CSV table of C-alpha atoms and ligand atoms in Angstrom, one decimal:
chain,number,residue,atom,x,y,z
S,1,UNK,CA,5.9,-25.7,-16.0
S,2,UNK,CA,3.4,-23.6,-16.2
S,3,UNK,CA,0.1,-24.6,-14.2
S,4,UNK,CA,-2.4,-22.3,-15.1
S,5,UNK,CA,-4.6,-23.3,-12.0
S,6,UNK,CA,-1.2,-22.7,-9.8
S,7,UNK,CA,-2.7,-18.8,-8.6
S,8,UNK,CA,-5.5,-20.5,-7.2
S,9,UNK,CA,-3.9,-20.3,-3.7
S,10,UNK,CA,-0.3,-19.4,-3.4
S,11,UNK,CA,1.4,-20.8,-0.3
S,12,UNK,CA,4.4,-20.1,1.4
S,13,UNK,CA,7.2,-17.3,1.4
S,14,UNK,CA,7.8,-15.3,-1.4
S,15,UNK,CA,8.7,-11.9,-3.3
S,16,UNK,CA,7.6,-8.7,-4.7
S,17,UNK,CA,8.4,-9.6,-8.2
S,18,UNK,CA,10.4,-6.8,-10.1
S,19,UNK,CA,11.5,-7.3,-13.5
S,20,UNK,CA,15.2,-6.2,-12.8
S,21,UNK,CA,15.9,-9.6,-10.8
S,22,UNK,CA,13.4,-12.0,-13.0
S,23,UNK,CA,16.6,-14.4,-14.1
S,24,UNK,CA,17.8,-14.2,-10.4
S,25,UNK,CA,14.2,-15.2,-9.5
S,26,UNK,CA,13.8,-17.9,-11.5
S,27,UNK,CA,17.1,-19.3,-10.5
S,28,UNK,CA,16.0,-19.7,-6.9
S,29,UNK,CA,12.6,-21.4,-7.6
S,30,UNK,CA,13.1,-24.1,-5.3
S,31,UNK,CA,13.3,-21.3,-3.0
S,32,UNK,CA,11.1,-19.0,-3.6
S,33,UNK,CA,7.3,-20.2,-3.2
S,34,UNK,CA,5.6,-17.1,-5.2
S,35,UNK,CA,5.6,-13.9,-6.4
S,36,UNK,CA,3.8,-11.0,-6.0
S,37,UNK,CA,2.8,-8.7,-8.5
S,38,UNK,CA,2.7,-5.3,-8.5
S,39,UNK,CA,-0.5,-4.2,-10.3
S,40,UNK,CA,0.5,-0.4,-11.6
S,41,UNK,CA,3.6,-1.8,-12.9
S,42,UNK,CA,0.8,-3.5,-15.8
S,43,UNK,CA,-1.9,-0.6,-15.6
S,44,UNK,CA,-0.2,2.0,-15.8
S,45,UNK,CA,1.4,2.6,-19.4
S,46,UNK,CA,4.1,4.6,-18.2
S,47,UNK,CA,5.5,2.3,-15.9
S,48,UNK,CA,4.8,-0.4,-18.3
S,49,UNK,CA,6.9,1.0,-20.8
S,50,UNK,CA,10.1,1.6,-18.4
S,51,UNK,CA,10.1,-2.3,-17.5
S,52,UNK,CA,8.8,-4.6,-19.4
S,53,UNK,CA,6.6,-3.5,-22.1
S,54,UNK,CA,5.7,-6.8,-24.0
S,55,UNK,CA,5.3,-8.4,-20.5
S,56,UNK,CA,7.2,-11.2,-21.9
S,57,UNK,CA,9.1,-11.1,-18.3
S,58,UNK,CA,6.0,-11.0,-16.3
S,59,UNK,CA,4.6,-14.1,-18.2
S,60,UNK,CA,7.7,-15.9,-18.0
S,61,UNK,CA,6.7,-15.0,-14.2
S,62,UNK,CA,3.4,-15.8,-14.1
S,63,UNK,CA,4.1,-19.4,-15.4
S,64,UNK,CA,6.8,-20.1,-13.6
S,65,UNK,CA,5.6,-19.1,-10.3
S,66,UNK,CA,2.3,-19.2,-8.3
S,67,UNK,CA,1.4,-15.6,-8.0
S,68,UNK,CA,-0.6,-12.5,-5.8
S,69,UNK,CA,-1.3,-9.1,-7.0
S,70,UNK,CA,-1.0,-6.4,-5.3
S,71,UNK,CA,-2.8,-2.8,-5.7
S,72,UNK,CA,-1.3,1.0,-4.9
S,73,UNK,CA,-3.5,3.3,-5.9
S,74,UNK,CA,-7.6,2.5,-4.3
S,75,UNK,CA,-6.9,5.1,-1.4
S,76,UNK,CA,-9.6,3.2,0.7
S,77,UNK,CA,-9.8,6.1,3.2
S,78,UNK,CA,-10.5,9.2,1.0
S,79,UNK,CA,-13.7,10.2,1.2
S,80,UNK,CA,-14.5,10.7,-2.4
S,81,UNK,CA,-15.3,8.7,-5.5
S,82,UNK,CA,-13.4,6.0,-6.3
S,83,UNK,CA,-11.3,5.6,-9.5
S,84,UNK,CA,-13.2,3.3,-11.6
S,85,UNK,CA,-10.6,3.1,-14.3
S,86,UNK,CA,-7.9,1.9,-11.9
S,87,UNK,CA,-10.5,-0.9,-10.2
S,88,UNK,CA,-11.9,-2.2,-13.7
S,89,UNK,CA,-7.9,-2.2,-15.2
S,90,UNK,CA,-7.2,-4.2,-12.2
S,91,UNK,CA,-9.8,-6.7,-12.2
S,92,UNK,CA,-9.0,-7.1,-16.3
S,93,UNK,CA,-5.4,-7.1,-15.3
S,94,UNK,CA,-5.8,-10.1,-13.5
S,95,UNK,CA,-8.7,-12.2,-14.9
S,96,UNK,CA,-6.2,-12.1,-18.3
S,97,UNK,CA,-3.3,-13.4,-15.8
S,98,UNK,CA,-5.3,-15.9,-14.2
S,99,UNK,CA,-4.4,-14.2,-10.8
S,100,UNK,CA,-6.4,-14.6,-7.9
S,101,UNK,CA,-5.6,-13.0,-4.5
S,102,UNK,CA,-5.6,-9.6,-4.1
S,103,UNK,CA,-4.6,-7.0,-1.3
S,104,UNK,CA,-4.6,-3.1,-1.4
S,105,UNK,CA,-3.3,-0.6,1.7
S,106,UNK,CA,-5.7,0.8,4.6
S,107,UNK,CA,-4.9,4.2,4.1
S,108,UNK,CA,-5.7,7.2,1.7
S,109,UNK,CA,-3.4,9.1,-0.2
S,110,UNK,CA,-5.7,10.8,-2.8
S,111,UNK,CA,-8.3,13.6,-2.0
S,112,UNK,CA,-9.4,16.6,-4.8
S,113,UNK,CA,-7.6,15.1,-7.5
S,114,UNK,CA,-4.1,15.5,-5.5
S,115,UNK,CA,-2.2,12.5,-5.3
S,116,UNK,CA,0.3,12.5,-2.2
S,117,UNK,CA,1.3,9.2,-3.2
S,118,UNK,CA,2.1,8.9,0.4
S,119,UNK,CA,-0.1,6.7,2.8
S,120,UNK,CA,-2.0,9.1,5.5
S,121,UNK,CA,-3.3,7.2,8.2
S,122,UNK,CA,-7.2,6.8,8.2
S,123,UNK,CA,-8.6,8.4,11.4
S,124,UNK,CA,-9.0,5.9,13.8
S,125,UNK,CA,-13.3,6.4,14.6
S,126,UNK,CA,-16.1,5.0,14.2
S,127,UNK,CA,-17.4,6.9,10.9
S,128,UNK,CA,-13.6,6.2,9.2
S,129,UNK,CA,-14.8,2.5,9.7
S,130,UNK,CA,-18.6,3.0,8.3
S,131,UNK,CA,-16.6,4.7,5.3
S,132,UNK,CA,-14.2,2.5,4.4
S,133,UNK,CA,-16.7,-1.1,4.8
S,134,UNK,CA,-18.7,1.3,1.9
S,135,UNK,CA,-15.8,1.7,-0.3
S,136,UNK,CA,-14.4,-2.1,0.5
S,137,UNK,CA,-17.4,-3.4,-0.7
S,138,UNK,CA,-17.7,-0.7,-4.2
S,139,UNK,CA,-14.2,-1.9,-4.7
S,140,UNK,CA,-15.0,-5.9,-3.9
S,141,UNK,CA,-17.9,-5.5,-6.6
S,142,UNK,CA,-15.5,-3.9,-8.8
S,143,UNK,CA,-12.2,-6.0,-8.4
S,144,UNK,CA,-15.0,-8.8,-8.2
S,145,UNK,CA,-13.2,-11.0,-5.2
S,146,UNK,CA,-12.9,-10.6,-1.6
S,147,UNK,CA,-9.5,-9.4,-0.8
S,148,UNK,CA,-6.8,-8.4,1.8
S,149,UNK,CA,-6.0,-5.0,3.6
S,150,UNK,CA,-2.9,-3.8,4.5
S,151,UNK,CA,-1.7,-2.0,7.7
S,152,UNK,CA,0.5,0.7,6.7
S,153,UNK,CA,3.1,3.1,8.4
S,154,UNK,CA,2.0,6.6,8.9
S,155,UNK,CA,4.0,9.5,9.8
S,156,UNK,CA,1.4,10.9,12.4
S,157,UNK,CA,-1.9,9.7,13.6
S,158,UNK,CA,-5.5,11.7,13.3
S,159,UNK,CA,-5.3,13.6,17.1
S,160,UNK,CA,-7.9,12.7,18.8
S,161,UNK,CA,-8.8,9.0,18.0
S,162,UNK,CA,-11.6,7.5,19.8
S,163,UNK,CA,-10.6,4.0,18.9
S,164,UNK,CA,-6.9,2.9,18.8
S,165,UNK,CA,-5.3,1.6,16.1
S,166,UNK,CA,-6.0,-2.2,17.4
S,167,UNK,CA,-9.5,-1.4,17.3
S,168,UNK,CA,-9.9,0.1,14.1
S,169,UNK,CA,-8.7,-3.0,12.5
S,170,UNK,CA,-10.6,-5.2,14.4
S,171,UNK,CA,-13.8,-3.0,13.5
S,172,UNK,CA,-13.0,-3.3,9.5
S,173,UNK,CA,-13.2,-7.2,10.2
S,174,UNK,CA,-16.1,-7.2,12.0
S,175,UNK,CA,-17.8,-4.9,9.3
S,176,UNK,CA,-16.6,-6.7,6.1
S,177,UNK,CA,-15.3,-9.7,4.7
S,178,UNK,CA,-11.6,-8.6,4.1
S,179,UNK,CA,-8.4,-10.2,5.0
S,180,UNK,CA,-5.5,-8.9,6.8
S,181,UNK,CA,-1.9,-8.5,5.0
S,182,UNK,CA,0.0,-8.0,7.9
S,183,UNK,CA,2.9,-6.1,7.6
S,184,UNK,CA,5.2,-7.1,10.4
S,185,UNK,CA,7.5,-4.3,9.5
S,186,UNK,CA,5.2,-1.5,9.5
S,187,UNK,CA,4.2,-2.8,12.6
S,188,UNK,CA,7.5,-2.6,14.4
S,189,UNK,CA,7.7,0.5,12.9
S,190,UNK,CA,4.9,2.2,13.7
S,191,UNK,CA,5.2,1.0,17.7
S,192,UNK,CA,8.4,2.5,17.9
S,193,UNK,CA,7.2,6.0,16.1
S,194,UNK,CA,4.2,6.0,18.0
S,195,UNK,CA,5.2,4.3,21.4
S,196,UNK,CA,3.4,1.3,21.9
S,197,UNK,CA,4.1,-2.8,22.6
S,198,UNK,CA,4.0,-4.5,19.1
S,199,UNK,CA,3.1,-7.7,20.5
S,200,UNK,CA,0.4,-6.2,22.5
S,201,UNK,CA,-0.6,-4.9,19.5
S,202,UNK,CA,-0.7,-8.5,17.3
S,203,UNK,CA,-2.3,-9.6,20.5
S,204,UNK,CA,-5.5,-7.5,20.2
S,205,UNK,CA,-6.2,-8.1,16.1
S,206,UNK,CA,-8.0,-11.0,15.0
S,207,UNK,CA,-5.2,-12.8,13.9
S,208,UNK,CA,-7.4,-15.4,12.4
S,209,UNK,CA,-7.7,-13.3,9.9
S,210,UNK,CA,-4.5,-12.5,8.6
S,211,UNK,CA,-3.8,-14.3,5.4
S,212,UNK,CA,-1.0,-12.4,4.0
S,213,UNK,CA,2.0,-11.2,5.7
S,214,UNK,CA,4.9,-8.2,4.8
S,215,UNK,CA,8.3,-7.8,5.4
S,216,UNK,CA,10.6,-5.2,4.1
S,217,UNK,CA,13.7,-3.8,5.2
S,218,UNK,CA,14.1,-0.3,7.0
S,219,UNK,CA,16.3,1.9,8.9
S,220,UNK,CA,16.7,4.4,12.4
S,221,UNK,CA,16.6,7.7,11.3
S,222,UNK,CA,18.8,10.4,12.8
S,223,UNK,CA,16.0,11.5,14.4
S,224,UNK,CA,15.4,8.8,16.0
S,225,UNK,CA,12.2,7.5,14.3
S,226,UNK,CA,12.2,4.1,12.6
S,227,UNK,CA,11.7,4.3,8.4
S,228,UNK,CA,10.7,1.5,5.9
S,229,UNK,CA,12.9,1.7,3.0
S,230,UNK,CA,12.3,-1.4,1.1
S,231,UNK,CA,15.9,-1.4,0.1
S,232,UNK,CA,17.8,-2.9,2.9
S,233,UNK,CA,17.8,-6.4,4.8
S,234,UNK,CA,14.9,-6.9,7.2
S,235,UNK,CA,15.7,-5.5,10.7
S,236,UNK,CA,17.0,-7.9,13.2
S,237,UNK,CA,15.0,-6.0,15.6
S,238,UNK,CA,11.5,-7.4,12.9
S,239,UNK,CA,12.9,-11.3,13.2
S,240,UNK,CA,11.6,-12.2,16.7
S,241,UNK,CA,8.4,-10.4,15.9
S,242,UNK,CA,7.4,-11.5,12.6
S,243,UNK,CA,8.2,-15.3,14.5
S,244,UNK,CA,5.7,-14.2,17.2
S,245,UNK,CA,2.8,-13.2,14.4
S,246,UNK,CA,3.5,-16.4,12.4
S,247,UNK,CA,3.3,-18.3,15.2
S,248,UNK,CA,-0.3,-16.4,16.1
S,249,UNK,CA,-1.8,-16.7,12.2
S,250,UNK,CA,-3.5,-20.1,12.1
S,251,UNK,CA,-4.3,-19.0,8.4
S,252,UNK,CA,-1.5,-17.2,7.1
S,253,UNK,CA,-1.2,-18.5,3.7
S,254,UNK,CA,2.1,-16.5,2.5
S,255,UNK,CA,4.5,-13.9,3.4
S,256,UNK,CA,6.4,-11.2,0.9
S,257,UNK,CA,10.0,-10.1,1.2
S,258,UNK,CA,9.3,-6.3,-0.3
S,259,UNK,CA,12.5,-5.1,-1.8
S,260,UNK,CA,12.1,-2.4,-3.8
S,261,UNK,CA,16.3,-1.6,-4.5
S,262,UNK,CA,19.8,-2.5,-3.6
S,263,UNK,CA,18.3,-5.7,-5.0
S,264,UNK,CA,22.1,-6.9,-6.1
S,265,UNK,CA,23.8,-9.2,-5.0
S,266,UNK,CA,20.5,-11.3,-4.8
S,267,UNK,CA,22.1,-13.1,-2.2
S,268,UNK,CA,21.0,-10.5,0.4
S,269,UNK,CA,17.8,-11.1,-0.6
S,270,UNK,CA,17.6,-14.6,-0.1
S,271,UNK,CA,19.4,-14.6,3.4
S,272,UNK,CA,16.0,-12.6,4.3
S,273,UNK,CA,13.8,-15.1,2.1
S,274,UNK,CA,15.6,-18.0,3.6
S,275,UNK,CA,15.0,-16.4,7.3
S,276,UNK,CA,11.6,-16.2,6.7
S,277,UNK,CA,11.0,-19.7,5.4
S,278,UNK,CA,12.6,-21.1,8.1
S,279,UNK,CA,10.0,-19.3,10.2
S,280,UNK,CA,6.9,-19.6,8.1
S,281,UNK,CA,7.8,-23.6,8.1
S,282,UNK,CA,8.3,-23.8,11.7
S,283,UNK,CA,4.6,-22.7,12.5
S,284,UNK,CA,3.0,-23.6,9.4
S,285,UNK,CA,2.6,-27.2,7.7
S,286,UNK,CA,4.8,-27.9,4.7
S,287,UNK,CA,2.1,-28.5,2.4
S,288,UNK,CA,-0.8,-25.8,1.7
S,289,UNK,CA,-3.8,-26.6,3.8
S,290,UNK,CA,-7.1,-27.0,1.5
S,291,UNK,CA,-8.9,-24.1,1.7
S,292,UNK,CA,-12.8,-24.1,0.4
S,293,UNK,CA,-13.1,-21.5,-1.7
S,294,UNK,CA,-16.7,-20.1,-0.1
S,295,UNK,CA,-18.9,-18.3,-2.2
S,296,UNK,CA,-19.6,-14.7,-1.3
S,297,UNK,CA,-22.9,-12.3,-1.8
S,298,UNK,CA,-22.6,-9.4,-3.4
S,299,UNK,CA,-23.1,-6.5,-0.3
S,300,UNK,CA,-24.8,-3.7,-1.9
S,301,UNK,CA,-23.7,-0.5,0.0
S,302,UNK,CA,-22.9,2.5,-2.4
S,303,UNK,CA,-20.7,4.6,-0.8
S,304,UNK,CA,-22.5,8.3,-0.9
S,305,UNK,CA,-19.2,10.6,-0.2
S,306,UNK,CA,-21.9,13.5,0.0
S,307,UNK,CA,-23.7,12.2,2.3
S,308,UNK,CA,-23.9,14.2,5.6
S,309,UNK,CA,-22.4,11.3,8.4
S,310,UNK,CA,-18.8,11.8,6.3
S,311,UNK,CA,-18.9,15.5,5.9
S,312,UNK,CA,-16.9,16.2,8.9
S,313,UNK,CA,-14.1,13.1,7.7
S,314,UNK,CA,-14.5,14.6,4.4
S,315,UNK,CA,-13.4,18.1,5.4
S,316,UNK,CA,-10.9,17.0,7.4
S,317,UNK,CA,-9.5,15.4,4.6
S,318,UNK,CA,-9.6,18.5,2.4
S,319,UNK,CA,-8.3,20.8,4.4
S,320,UNK,CA,-5.4,18.7,5.3
S,321,UNK,CA,-4.5,17.6,2.0
S,322,UNK,CA,-4.5,21.7,1.3
S,323,UNK,CA,-2.2,22.2,4.0
S,324,UNK,CA,0.1,20.0,2.3
S,325,UNK,CA,0.0,20.5,-1.3
S,326,UNK,CA,-1.9,24.3,-1.5
S,327,UNK,CA,1.0,26.9,-0.7
S,328,UNK,CA,-1.6,29.7,-0.6
S,329,UNK,CA,-4.0,27.8,1.7
S,330,UNK,CA,-1.2,26.9,4.1
S,331,UNK,CA,-0.3,30.6,4.9
S,332,UNK,CA,-3.7,31.6,5.1
S,333,UNK,CA,-4.2,28.3,7.9
S,334,UNK,CA,-1.5,29.8,9.7
S,335,UNK,CA,-2.8,33.3,9.8
S,336,UNK,CA,-5.9,32.4,10.8
S,337,UNK,CA,-7.2,28.8,10.6
S,338,UNK,CA,-10.9,29.6,11.8
S,339,UNK,CA,-11.6,31.1,8.5
S,340,UNK,CA,-9.3,29.1,6.3
S,341,UNK,CA,-10.7,26.1,6.8
S,342,UNK,CA,-14.0,27.3,5.5
S,343,UNK,CA,-12.9,27.3,2.2
S,344,UNK,CA,-12.3,23.1,2.8
S,345,UNK,CA,-16.4,23.2,4.8
S,346,UNK,CA,-14.8,22.1,8.3
S,347,UNK,CA,-17.5,23.4,10.9
S,348,UNK,CA,-17.4,20.7,12.8
S,349,UNK,CA,-15.5,21.5,16.0
S,350,UNK,CA,-14.2,18.1,16.7
S,351,UNK,CA,-12.7,18.2,13.5
S,352,UNK,CA,-11.2,21.3,13.2
S,353,UNK,CA,-9.6,20.7,16.5
S,354,UNK,CA,-8.4,17.5,15.1
S,355,UNK,CA,-7.1,19.2,12.4
S,356,UNK,CA,-5.3,22.3,14.0
S,357,UNK,CA,-3.6,19.1,16.2
S,358,UNK,CA,-1.4,17.3,13.4
S,359,UNK,CA,1.5,17.7,14.6
S,360,UNK,CA,3.1,20.7,12.6
S,361,UNK,CA,6.7,19.3,12.4
S,362,UNK,CA,5.4,16.2,10.3
S,363,UNK,CA,2.8,17.9,8.3
S,364,UNK,CA,5.4,20.3,7.1
S,365,UNK,CA,7.5,17.1,5.9
S,366,UNK,CA,4.6,15.8,3.4
S,367,UNK,CA,4.4,19.6,2.9
S,368,UNK,CA,8.1,19.7,1.3
S,369,UNK,CA,8.1,16.8,0.3
S,370,UNK,CA,4.5,17.5,-2.2
S,371,UNK,CA,6.8,20.6,-2.9
S,372,UNK,CA,9.4,18.7,-4.4
S,373,UNK,CA,7.5,15.9,-6.0
S,374,UNK,CA,6.2,19.3,-8.0
S,375,UNK,CA,9.3,20.8,-9.2
S,376,UNK,CA,10.4,17.1,-10.2
S,377,UNK,CA,7.2,16.3,-11.9
S,378,UNK,CA,7.6,19.7,-13.8
S,379,UNK,CA,11.7,18.8,-14.3
S,380,UNK,CA,11.0,15.7,-15.8
S,381,UNK,CA,7.7,17.0,-18.1
S,382,UNK,CA,10.3,19.4,-19.4
S,383,UNK,CA,13.0,17.2,-20.2
S,384,UNK,CA,10.7,14.6,-21.7
S,385,UNK,CA,9.3,17.2,-24.4
S,386,UNK,CA,13.2,17.8,-24.9
S,387,UNK,CA,13.5,14.3,-25.4
S,388,UNK,CA,10.9,14.1,-27.9
S,389,UNK,CA,12.2,16.8,-29.9
S,390,UNK,CA,15.5,15.5,-30.2
S,391,UNK,CA,14.4,12.3,-31.6
S,392,UNK,CA,11.8,14.6,-34.0
S,393,UNK,CA,14.7,16.4,-35.1
S,394,UNK,CA,16.8,13.4,-35.5
S,395,UNK,CA,14.4,11.7,-37.4
S,396,UNK,CA,14.0,14.2,-39.8
S,397,UNK,CA,18.1,14.0,-40.0
S,398,UNK,CA,20.3,16.7,-41.6
S,399,UNK,CA,18.6,18.9,-44.0
S,400,UNK,CA,15.3,18.9,-42.5
S,401,UNK,CA,12.5,18.3,-44.1
A,501,FE2,FE1,3.5,-4.1,2.8
């Protein structure tokens, strides 16, 4: 039975919604407390077209389950203009569907119009805290509500950070009214890949600000690094950490299992959901605690990407993206870095040093991924064009005009 208010404060353990397991999710309604809707699946035309074009399944999911919304394209850490079209579409989508809870990623992936579609770590620096604060409040105004920020898995941290990752998250929470979406798999992977103790890490976070959690599957790569593939069961090593994290999160409202592929057999998804429920409800009340919806005041801090205090971080981001996406710059950087970086306005010696000290092997992996996607995009565009032509020829039929 549809309840128009059930999106107000979804509570419990649920699943990142994918239209291709709609029927299975509905069949397990009694064990799936909520769904997380990926907003981009509906506000980006191409993605909607290839899934649920009339939103028939979406409407049914919204009527059947309490839902929260989750975005991907904010790139809150980019010192640059926010994407107003994305933010306005997100707000409209949430309003039209009665959604109340929103979350995004504490990372960046878009610079100078180039979208890497993979997350890069925001520098763990006070200047970045100040930038994220401005972007957060601008985005909060655009989407019309405070929202949660999610810790991401990052391939390499920006070198010589003056803050630790935990301190950075604490500072973001001090400077804004965001809550945290703690992705426990990301904490685990980062702790293994960047050599820290995950329990010590969460003990340094303001755990009373954690409103949501993510769990995802992953695996260890042949080179020893850990990856969140979103296509496998949650790793055994992650469950004890999840237990400790839930235990410490007195204001946690919901947990979402993220599985993007290999969703069938659905039993393997349900096995993870059941484990997560057991842990969640062993530390949290079985009934959702009432939450006063506190009014929030507008905060008018306009982000100015041209402000001098952000020039160093901006130039660093531009040059790093240049290394990844601009082959002539890559060569120029290798030949004479101090000269080459002038093209992106890197003049501050500290930011130049950070750029030079980024792990070259890992930056190179991004370069390869970028080149691959570029080729793939070209190929997809070509195939699309061919299909259009074929469809047109087909429509004309034998004999043409
Ligand atoms: Fe996540």
